[in-house]
């Protein structure tokens, strides 16, 4: 058994770290330390979906210890990983972003804001960070991740999303930011990841994609 301390980490980090630990080690159980009841509930859903035993202890209002134990059959984990694929039949991502496996498709993710959703900007920034982190954990990451309007801030120096975007690049994703948007916000010297593109290039990438997710 190992202890995974994700106190202070936003969704979906607790679930992803627990799944990775259970999948990557010869472990029968893990303890996940989280600081909110929603994280506890998300871990319970994950455990239930995999057929694992779930329990938790409340230490305080902001401290919970979640225990997830395997039943000994790891086939459910493999099935769950397959269900997370963006495209069915994709088994591996090759260097340079080429997908290998039947049914491979090009996915483009378009992000037009430095927040996710409407309402609280503070919450929106947490959500967009969690979304980009989640993309890095997909077995088949998007071929293109395109930023425009205030989304340009997410590829610029000082953004807490840079490490996630660099990880996506390492997995073969092309990170692109609208040049007009970079100029509008005065970020010409601050691009930290990916490349600057024009609207025609963006249009080419989108029309060449099999699926487009617009955030």
Coordinates of N, CA and C in Angstrom, one line a residue:
X1 N 0.8 -1.2 0.0 CA 0.0 0.0 0.0 C 0.9 1.2 0.0
X2 N 0.5 2.3 -0.8 CA 1.2 3.5 -0.7 C 0.1 4.6 -0.4
X3 N 0.7 5.8 0.1 CA -0.2 6.9 0.4 C 0.1 8.0 -0.7
X4 N -1.0 8.5 -1.3 CA -1.0 9.5 -2.3 C -1.5 10.8 -1.7
X5 N -0.7 11.7 -1.5 CA -1.1 13.0 -0.9 C -1.4 14.0 -2.0
X6 N -2.7 14.2 -2.2 CA -3.1 15.2 -3.2 C -3.9 16.3 -2.5
X7 N -3.6 16.6 -1.3 CA -4.2 17.7 -0.6 C -4.0 19.0 -1.3
X8 N -5.0 19.8 -1.6 CA -4.9 21.0 -2.3 C -4.8 20.9 -3.8
X9 N -4.9 19.7 -4.3 CA -4.8 19.4 -5.7 C -6.3 19.4 -6.3
X10 N -6.5 20.2 -7.4 CA -7.9 20.2 -7.9 C -8.3 19.0 -8.7
X11 N -9.5 18.8 -9.0 CA -10.0 17.8 -9.9 C -9.4 18.0 -11.3
X12 N -9.0 17.0 -12.0 CA -9.2 15.5 -11.7 C -7.9 14.9 -11.1
X13 N -7.0 15.6 -10.5 CA -5.7 15.1 -10.1 C -5.9 13.9 -9.2
X14 N -6.8 13.9 -8.1 CA -6.9 12.8 -7.2 C -7.2 11.5 -7.9
X15 N -8.2 11.5 -8.8 CA -8.6 10.3 -9.5 C -7.5 9.8 -10.4
X16 N -6.9 10.7 -11.2 CA -5.9 10.3 -12.1 C -4.7 9.7 -11.4
X17 N -4.3 10.3 -10.3 CA -3.1 9.8 -9.5 C -3.4 8.4 -8.9
X18 N -4.7 8.3 -8.4 CA -5.0 7.0 -7.9 C -5.0 5.9 -8.9
X19 N -5.6 6.2 -10.1 CA -5.7 5.2 -11.2 C -4.3 4.8 -11.7
X20 N -3.4 5.8 -11.8 CA -2.0 5.6 -12.2 C -1.3 4.7 -11.2
X21 N -1.5 5.0 -10.0 CA -0.8 4.2 -8.9 C -1.3 2.7 -9.0
X22 N -2.6 2.5 -9.1 CA -3.1 1.2 -9.1 C -2.8 0.4 -10.3
X23 N -2.6 1.1 -11.4 CA -2.3 0.5 -12.7 C -0.8 0.2 -12.9
X24 N 0.0 1.1 -12.3 CA 1.4 1.0 -12.5 C 2.3 0.2 -11.5
X25 N 1.7 -0.3 -10.5 CA 2.4 -1.0 -9.4 C 1.7 -2.2 -9.0
X26 N 2.5 -3.1 -8.4 CA 1.8 -4.4 -7.9 C 1.3 -4.1 -6.5
X27 N 0.2 -3.3 -6.5 CA -0.4 -2.8 -5.3 C -1.7 -3.5 -5.1
X28 N -2.1 -3.8 -3.9 CA -3.4 -4.2 -3.6 C -4.3 -3.1 -3.2
X29 N -3.7 -2.0 -2.7 CA -4.6 -0.9 -2.2 C -3.8 0.4 -2.1
X30 N -4.5 1.5 -2.1 CA -3.8 2.8 -2.0 C -4.7 3.6 -1.0
X31 N -4.0 4.6 -0.3 CA -4.7 5.6 0.5 C -4.5 6.9 -0.2
X32 N -5.6 7.6 -0.5 CA -5.5 8.9 -1.1 C -6.0 10.0 -0.2
X33 N -5.1 10.9 0.1 CA -5.4 12.0 1.0 C -5.9 13.2 0.3
X34 N -7.2 13.6 0.5 CA -7.8 14.7 -0.2 C -8.4 15.7 0.8
X35 N -8.8 16.9 0.3 CA -9.3 17.9 1.2 C -10.7 18.4 1.0
X36 N -11.5 17.6 0.2 CA -12.9 18.0 0.0 C -13.7 16.8 -0.3
X37 N -15.0 16.9 0.0 CA -15.9 15.7 -0.1 C -16.2 15.4 -1.6
X38 N -16.1 16.4 -2.5 CA -16.3 16.1 -3.9 C -15.2 15.1 -4.4
X39 N -14.0 15.4 -4.0 CA -12.9 14.5 -4.4 C -13.1 13.1 -3.9
X40 N -13.7 13.0 -2.6 CA -14.0 11.7 -2.1 C -15.1 11.0 -3.0
X41 N -16.1 11.7 -3.4 CA -17.2 11.2 -4.2 C -16.6 10.7 -5.6
X42 N -15.7 11.5 -6.1 CA -15.2 11.2 -7.4 C -14.3 9.9 -7.3
X43 N -13.6 9.7 -6.3 CA -12.8 8.5 -6.1 C -13.7 7.3 -5.8
X44 N -14.8 7.6 -5.2 CA -15.8 6.5 -5.0 C -16.4 6.0 -6.3
X45 N -16.7 6.9 -7.2 CA -17.2 6.6 -8.5 C -16.2 5.8 -9.3
X46 N -14.9 6.2 -9.2 CA -13.9 5.5 -9.9 C -13.7 4.1 -9.4
X47 N -13.7 3.9 -8.1 CA -13.6 2.6 -7.5 C -14.7 1.7 -7.8
X48 N -15.9 2.3 -7.8 CA -17.1 1.5 -8.1 C -17.1 1.0 -9.6
X49 N -16.6 1.9 -10.5 CA -16.6 1.5 -11.9 C -15.6 0.5 -12.2
X50 N -14.5 0.4 -11.3 CA -13.5 -0.6 -11.5 C -13.7 -1.9 -10.7
X51 N -14.8 -1.9 -9.9 CA -15.0 -3.1 -9.1 C -14.1 -3.2 -7.8
X52 N -13.6 -2.0 -7.4 CA -12.7 -2.0 -6.2 C -13.5 -1.7 -4.9
X53 N -12.9 -2.0 -3.8 CA -13.5 -1.8 -2.5 C -13.1 -0.3 -2.1
X54 N -14.1 0.4 -1.6 CA -13.9 1.8 -1.3 C -14.3 2.1 0.2
X55 N -13.5 2.9 0.8 CA -13.9 3.4 2.2 C -13.1 4.7 2.4
X56 N -13.6 5.5 3.4 CA -12.9 6.7 3.7 C -13.1 7.1 5.2
X57 N -12.1 7.9 5.7 CA -12.2 8.4 7.0 C -12.1 9.9 7.0
X58 N -13.0 10.5 7.7 CA -13.0 12.0 7.8 C -12.1 12.4 9.0
X59 N -11.0 13.1 8.7 CA -10.1 13.6 9.7 C -10.6 14.9 10.2
X60 N -11.0 15.7 9.3 CA -11.5 17.1 9.7 C -12.4 17.6 8.5
X61 N -12.9 18.8 8.6 CA -13.7 19.3 7.5 C -12.9 19.4 6.2
X62 N -11.6 19.5 6.2 CA -10.8 19.6 5.0 C -9.7 18.5 4.9
X63 N -10.0 17.4 5.5 CA -9.0 16.3 5.4 C -9.7 15.0 5.4
X64 N -9.5 14.2 4.4 CA -10.2 12.9 4.2 C -9.1 11.9 3.8
X65 N -9.1 10.7 4.3 CA -8.3 9.6 3.9 C -9.1 8.5 3.2
X66 N -8.9 8.4 1.9 CA -9.7 7.5 1.1 C -8.9 6.2 0.8
X67 N -9.4 5.1 1.1 CA -8.8 3.8 0.9 C -9.5 3.1 -0.3
X68 N -8.7 2.7 -1.3 CA -9.2 1.9 -2.4 C -8.4 0.6 -2.5
X69 N -9.2 -0.5 -2.5 CA -8.5 -1.8 -2.5 C -9.0 -2.6 -3.8
X70 N -8.0 -3.3 -4.4 CA -8.3 -4.1 -5.5 C -9.0 -5.4 -5.1
X71 N -9.7 -6.0 -6.0 CA -10.3 -7.3 -5.8 C -9.3 -8.4 -6.2
X72 N -8.2 -8.0 -6.9 CA -7.2 -8.9 -7.4 C -7.3 -9.1 -8.9
X73 N -8.4 -8.7 -9.5 CA -8.6 -8.8 -11.0 C -8.3 -7.4 -11.6
X74 N -7.2 -7.3 -12.3 CA -6.9 -6.0 -12.9 C -7.5 -5.8 -14.3
X75 N -8.3 -6.8 -14.8 CA -8.8 -6.7 -16.1 C -9.7 -5.5 -16.2
X76 N -10.4 -5.1 -15.1 CA -11.3 -4.0 -15.1 C -10.5 -2.7 -15.4
X77 N -9.3 -2.6 -14.8 CA -8.5 -1.4 -15.1 C -8.2 -1.3 -16.5
X78 N -7.8 -2.4 -17.2 CA -7.5 -2.3 -18.6 C -8.8 -1.9 -19.4
X79 N -9.9 -2.4 -19.0 CA -11.2 -2.0 -19.7 C -11.5 -0.6 -19.6
X80 N -11.2 -0.1 -18.4 CA -11.5 1.3 -18.1 C -10.6 2.2 -18.9
X81 N -9.3 1.8 -19.0 CA -8.4 2.6 -19.8 C -8.8 2.7 -21.2
X82 N -9.3 1.6 -21.8 CA -9.8 1.6 -23.1 C -11.0 2.5 -23.3
X83 N -11.8 2.5 -22.3 CA -13.0 3.4 -22.5 C -12.7 4.8 -22.4
X84 N -11.5 5.2 -21.9 CA -11.1 6.6 -21.8 C -10.5 7.1 -23.1
X85 N -10.3 6.2 -24.1 CA -9.7 6.6 -25.4 C -10.6 7.6 -26.1
X86 N -10.0 8.6 -26.7 CA -10.8 9.6 -27.5 C -11.3 8.8 -28.7
X87 N -10.6 7.9 -29.3 CA -11.0 7.1 -30.4 C -10.8 5.7 -30.1
X88 N -11.8 4.8 -30.3 CA -11.7 3.4 -30.0 C -10.7 2.8 -31.0
X89 N -9.9 1.8 -30.4 CA -9.0 1.1 -31.2 C -7.6 1.7 -31.2
X90 N -7.4 2.8 -30.6 CA -6.1 3.4 -30.5 C -5.3 2.9 -29.4
X91 N -4.1 2.3 -29.7 CA -3.4 1.7 -28.6 C -2.1 2.4 -28.2
X92 N -1.6 3.3 -29.1 CA -0.3 3.9 -28.8 C -0.2 5.2 -29.6
X93 N 0.5 6.1 -29.0 CA 0.9 7.4 -29.7 C 2.3 7.3 -29.9
X94 N 2.7 7.4 -31.2 CA 4.1 7.3 -31.6 C 4.7 8.7 -31.5
X95 N 6.1 8.8 -31.4 CA 6.8 10.0 -31.4 C 6.4 10.8 -32.7
X96 N 6.3 12.2 -32.5 CA 5.9 13.0 -33.6 C 4.4 13.2 -33.7
X97 N 3.6 12.5 -32.8 CA 2.2 12.7 -32.8 C 1.4 11.8 -33.7
X98 N 2.1 10.8 -34.4 CA 1.4 9.9 -35.3 C 0.7 8.8 -34.4
X99 N -0.6 8.6 -34.6 CA -1.3 7.6 -33.9 C -1.1 6.3 -34.6
X100 N -1.0 5.2 -33.8 CA -0.8 3.9 -34.3 C -2.0 3.0 -33.8
X101 N -2.6 2.3 -34.7 CA -3.8 1.5 -34.3 C -5.0 1.8 -35.2
X102 N -5.9 0.8 -35.3 CA -7.0 1.0 -36.1 C -7.9 2.1 -35.6
X103 N -8.6 2.8 -36.5 CA -9.5 3.8 -36.1 C -8.9 5.1 -35.6
X104 N -7.6 5.3 -35.8 CA -7.0 6.5 -35.3 C -7.6 7.8 -36.0
X105 N -7.8 8.8 -35.2 CA -8.4 10.0 -35.8 C -7.7 11.2 -35.3
X106 N -7.8 12.3 -36.0 CA -7.2 13.6 -35.6 C -8.2 14.4 -34.8
X107 N -7.8 14.7 -33.6 CA -8.7 15.6 -32.7 C -8.1 16.9 -32.6
X108 N -8.9 18.0 -32.7 CA -8.4 19.4 -32.5 C -9.2 19.9 -31.3
X109 N -8.5 20.5 -30.4 CA -9.1 21.2 -29.2 C -8.8 22.7 -29.4
X110 N -9.9 23.5 -29.4 CA -9.8 24.9 -29.6 C -10.2 25.6 -28.3
X111 N -9.3 26.5 -27.8 CA -9.5 27.1 -26.5 C -9.5 28.6 -26.7
X112 N -10.7 29.3 -26.5 CA -10.8 30.7 -26.8 C -10.8 31.6 -25.6
X113 N -10.4 31.1 -24.4 CA -10.4 31.9 -23.2 C -9.4 31.4 -22.2
X114 N -8.9 32.2 -21.3 CA -8.0 31.7 -20.3 C -8.8 31.2 -19.1
X115 N -10.1 31.1 -19.2 CA -11.0 30.5 -18.2 C -11.9 29.5 -18.8
X116 N -12.6 28.7 -18.1 CA -13.5 27.7 -18.6 C -14.9 27.9 -18.1
X117 N -15.8 28.1 -18.9 CA -17.2 28.4 -18.5 C -17.4 29.8 -18.1
X118 N -18.6 30.2 -17.7 CA -19.0 31.5 -17.4 C -19.3 31.5 -15.9
X119 N -19.2 32.7 -15.3 CA -19.5 32.9 -13.9 C -18.2 33.4 -13.2
X120 N -17.6 32.6 -12.3 CA -16.4 33.0 -11.6 C -15.2 32.8 -12.4
X121 N -14.4 33.9 -12.6 CA -13.2 33.8 -13.4 C -12.2 33.0 -12.6
X122 N -12.2 33.1 -11.3 CA -11.3 32.4 -10.4 C -11.5 30.8 -10.6
X123 N -12.8 30.5 -10.6 CA -13.1 29.1 -10.8 C -12.8 28.6 -12.2
X124 N -13.1 29.5 -13.1 CA -12.8 29.2 -14.5 C -11.3 28.9 -14.8
X125 N -10.4 29.6 -14.1 CA -9.0 29.4 -14.3 C -8.6 28.0 -13.7
X126 N -9.2 27.6 -12.6 CA -9.0 26.3 -12.0 C -9.4 25.2 -13.0
X127 N -10.6 25.4 -13.6 CA -11.2 24.4 -14.4 C -10.4 24.2 -15.7
X128 N -9.9 25.3 -16.3 CA -9.1 25.2 -17.6 C -7.8 24.6 -17.3
X129 N -7.2 24.8 -16.1 CA -6.0 24.1 -15.7 C -6.2 22.6 -15.6
X130 N -7.3 22.3 -15.0 CA -7.6 20.9 -14.8 C -7.9 20.2 -16.1
X131 N -8.6 20.9 -17.0 CA -8.9 20.4 -18.4 C -7.6 20.1 -19.1
X132 N -6.6 21.0 -19.2 CA -5.4 20.8 -19.9 C -4.6 19.7 -19.3
X133 N -4.6 19.6 -17.9 CA -3.9 18.5 -17.3 C -4.5 17.2 -17.7
X134 N -5.8 17.1 -17.8 CA -6.5 15.9 -18.2 C -6.2 15.5 -19.6
X135 N -6.0 16.4 -20.5 CA -5.6 16.1 -21.8 C -4.2 15.4 -21.9
X136 N -3.3 15.7 -20.9 CA -2.0 15.1 -20.9 C -2.1 13.6 -20.5
X137 N -3.2 13.3 -19.8 CA -3.3 11.9 -19.3 C -4.1 11.0 -20.3
X138 N -4.7 11.6 -21.4 CA -5.4 10.7 -22.3 C -4.4 9.8 -23.0
X139 N -4.8 8.5 -23.3 CA -3.9 7.6 -24.0 C -3.7 8.1 -25.5
X140 N -4.6 8.8 -26.0 CA -4.5 9.4 -27.3 C -4.8 10.9 -27.3
X141 N -3.7 11.7 -27.1 CA -3.9 13.2 -26.9 C -4.3 13.8 -28.2
X142 N -4.8 15.0 -28.2 CA -5.2 15.7 -29.4 C -4.1 16.0 -30.3
X143 N -4.3 16.0 -31.6 CA -3.3 16.3 -32.6 C -3.0 17.8 -32.5
X144 N -4.0 18.6 -32.4 CA -3.9 20.1 -32.4 C -4.5 20.6 -31.1
X145 N -3.8 21.6 -30.4 CA -4.4 22.4 -29.4 C -4.2 23.8 -29.8
X146 N -5.3 24.5 -30.1 CA -5.3 25.8 -30.7 C -5.8 26.9 -29.7
X147 N -5.1 28.0 -29.5 CA -5.5 29.0 -28.6 C -5.8 30.3 -29.3
X148 N -6.9 31.0 -29.0 CA -7.2 32.3 -29.6 C -7.8 33.2 -28.5
X149 N -8.0 34.5 -28.9 CA -8.5 35.5 -27.9 C -7.7 35.4 -26.6
X150 N -8.3 35.5 -25.4 CA -7.6 35.5 -24.2 C -7.0 34.1 -23.9
X151 N -7.3 33.1 -24.6 CA -6.7 31.8 -24.5 C -5.2 31.9 -24.7
X152 N -4.7 33.0 -25.4 CA -3.3 33.2 -25.7 C -2.5 33.4 -24.4
X153 N -3.2 33.8 -23.3 CA -2.4 33.9 -22.0 C -2.0 32.5 -21.5
X154 N -2.7 31.5 -21.9 CA -2.4 30.1 -21.4 C -1.1 29.6 -22.0
X155 N -0.6 30.2 -23.1 CA 0.7 29.7 -23.7 C 1.8 30.7 -23.4
X156 N 1.5 31.7 -22.6 CA 2.5 32.7 -22.4 C 3.2 32.6 -21.0
X157 N 4.4 33.2 -20.9 CA 5.2 33.1 -19.7 C 4.3 33.4 -18.5
X158 N 4.5 32.6 -17.4 CA 3.9 32.9 -16.2 C 2.6 32.1 -16.0
X159 N 2.1 31.5 -17.1 CA 0.8 30.7 -17.0 C 1.1 29.4 -16.3
X160 N 0.2 28.9 -15.4 CA 0.4 27.7 -14.7 C 0.0 26.5 -15.6
X161 N -0.2 26.7 -16.9 CA -0.6 25.6 -17.8 C 0.6 25.3 -18.7
X162 N 1.7 25.9 -18.6 CA 2.9 25.7 -19.5 C 3.4 24.3 -19.4
X163 N 3.6 23.8 -18.2 CA 4.1 22.4 -18.0 C 3.2 21.4 -18.7
X164 N 1.9 21.6 -18.5 CA 0.9 20.6 -19.2 C 1.0 20.7 -20.7
X165 N 1.2 21.9 -21.2 CA 1.2 22.1 -22.7 C 2.5 21.5 -23.2
X166 N 3.6 21.6 -22.5 CA 4.9 21.0 -22.9 C 4.8 19.5 -22.9
X167 N 4.1 19.0 -21.9 CA 3.9 17.5 -21.8 C 3.1 17.1 -23.0
X168 N 2.1 17.8 -23.4 CA 1.3 17.5 -24.6 C 2.2 17.5 -25.9
X169 N 3.1 18.5 -26.0 CA 4.0 18.6 -27.1 C 4.9 17.3 -27.1
X170 N 5.4 16.9 -26.0 CA 6.2 15.7 -25.9 C 5.4 14.5 -26.4
X171 N 4.1 14.5 -26.3 CA 3.3 13.4 -26.7 C 2.8 13.5 -28.1
X172 N 3.3 14.6 -28.8 CA 3.0 14.7 -30.2 C 1.9 15.7 -30.6
X173 N 1.4 16.4 -29.6 CA 0.4 17.5 -29.9 C 1.1 18.7 -30.5
X174 N 0.4 19.4 -31.4 CA 0.9 20.7 -31.9 C 0.1 21.8 -31.1
X175 N 0.9 22.6 -30.5 CA 0.4 23.7 -29.7 C 0.5 25.0 -30.5
X176 N -0.6 25.6 -30.8 CA -0.7 26.8 -31.7 C -1.4 27.9 -31.1
X177 N -0.9 29.1 -31.2 CA -1.6 30.3 -30.7 C -1.8 31.4 -31.8
X178 N -3.0 31.9 -31.9 CA -3.3 32.9 -32.9 C -2.4 34.1 -32.8
X179 N -1.8 34.5 -33.9 CA -0.8 35.6 -33.9 C -1.5 37.0 -33.7
X180 N -2.7 37.1 -34.3 CA -3.5 38.4 -34.1 C -3.8 38.6 -32.6
X181 N -4.1 37.5 -31.9 CA -4.4 37.5 -30.5 C -3.2 37.9 -29.6
X182 N -2.1 37.2 -30.0 CA -0.8 37.5 -29.3 C -0.5 39.0 -29.4
X183 N -0.6 39.6 -30.6 CA -0.4 41.0 -30.8 C -1.4 41.9 -30.1
X184 N -2.6 41.5 -30.1 CA -3.6 42.3 -29.4 C -3.4 42.5 -27.9
X185 N -3.0 41.4 -27.3 CA -2.7 41.4 -25.9 C -1.3 41.7 -25.5
X186 N -0.5 42.1 -26.5 CA 0.9 42.5 -26.2 C 1.8 41.4 -25.7
X187 N 1.6 40.2 -26.2 CA 2.3 39.0 -25.7 C 3.4 38.5 -26.7
X188 N 3.8 39.4 -27.6 CA 4.7 39.0 -28.7 C 6.0 38.4 -28.1
X189 N 6.5 38.8 -27.0 CA 7.8 38.4 -26.5 C 7.6 37.4 -25.4
X190 N 6.4 36.9 -25.1 CA 6.2 36.1 -24.0 C 5.7 34.7 -24.3
X191 N 5.6 34.3 -25.5 CA 5.2 33.0 -25.9 C 6.2 32.0 -25.2
X192 N 5.6 31.0 -24.5 CA 6.5 30.1 -23.7 C 6.4 28.6 -24.3
X193 N 5.4 28.4 -25.1 CA 5.3 27.0 -25.6 C 4.5 27.0 -26.9
X194 N 4.9 26.1 -27.9 CA 4.2 26.1 -29.1 C 4.7 27.1 -30.1
X195 N 3.8 27.4 -31.1 CA 4.2 28.4 -32.1 C 3.0 29.3 -32.4
X196 N 3.3 30.4 -33.0 CA 2.3 31.4 -33.4 C 1.9 31.1 -34.8
X197 N 0.5 31.1 -35.1 CA 0.0 30.8 -36.4 C -1.0 31.9 -36.8
X198 N -1.3 31.9 -38.1 CA -2.3 32.9 -38.6 C -3.7 32.2 -38.7
X199 N -4.7 32.9 -39.0 CA -6.0 32.4 -39.1 C -6.2 31.3 -40.2
X200 N -5.5 31.5 -41.3 CA -5.6 30.6 -42.4 C -5.0 29.2 -41.9
X201 N -3.9 29.2 -41.2 CA -3.3 28.0 -40.7 C -4.3 27.3 -39.7
X202 N -4.9 28.1 -38.8 CA -5.9 27.5 -37.9 C -7.0 26.9 -38.7
X203 N -7.5 27.6 -39.7 CA -8.6 27.0 -40.5 C -8.2 25.7 -41.2
X204 N -7.0 25.7 -41.7 CA -6.5 24.4 -42.3 C -6.5 23.3 -41.3
X205 N -6.0 23.5 -40.1 CA -5.9 22.5 -39.1 C -7.3 22.0 -38.7
X206 N -8.2 22.9 -38.5 CA -9.6 22.5 -38.1 C -10.3 21.7 -39.2
X207 N -10.2 22.1 -40.4 CA -10.9 21.4 -41.5 C -10.2 20.1 -41.8
X208 N -9.0 19.9 -41.4 CA -8.3 18.6 -41.6 C -8.5 17.7 -40.4
X209 N -9.2 18.1 -39.4 CA -9.4 17.3 -38.2 C -10.7 16.5 -38.3
X210 N -10.7 15.3 -37.7 CA -11.9 14.5 -37.7 C -12.9 14.9 -36.7
X211 N -12.4 15.5 -35.6 CA -13.3 15.9 -34.5 C -12.7 17.2 -33.9
X212 N -13.6 18.1 -33.6 CA -13.1 19.4 -33.0 C -13.9 19.6 -31.7
X213 N -13.1 19.9 -30.6 CA -13.7 20.2 -29.3 C -13.4 21.7 -29.1
X214 N -14.5 22.5 -28.9 CA -14.4 23.9 -28.7 C -14.7 24.3 -27.3
X215 N -13.7 24.9 -26.6 CA -13.8 25.3 -25.2 C -14.0 26.8 -25.1

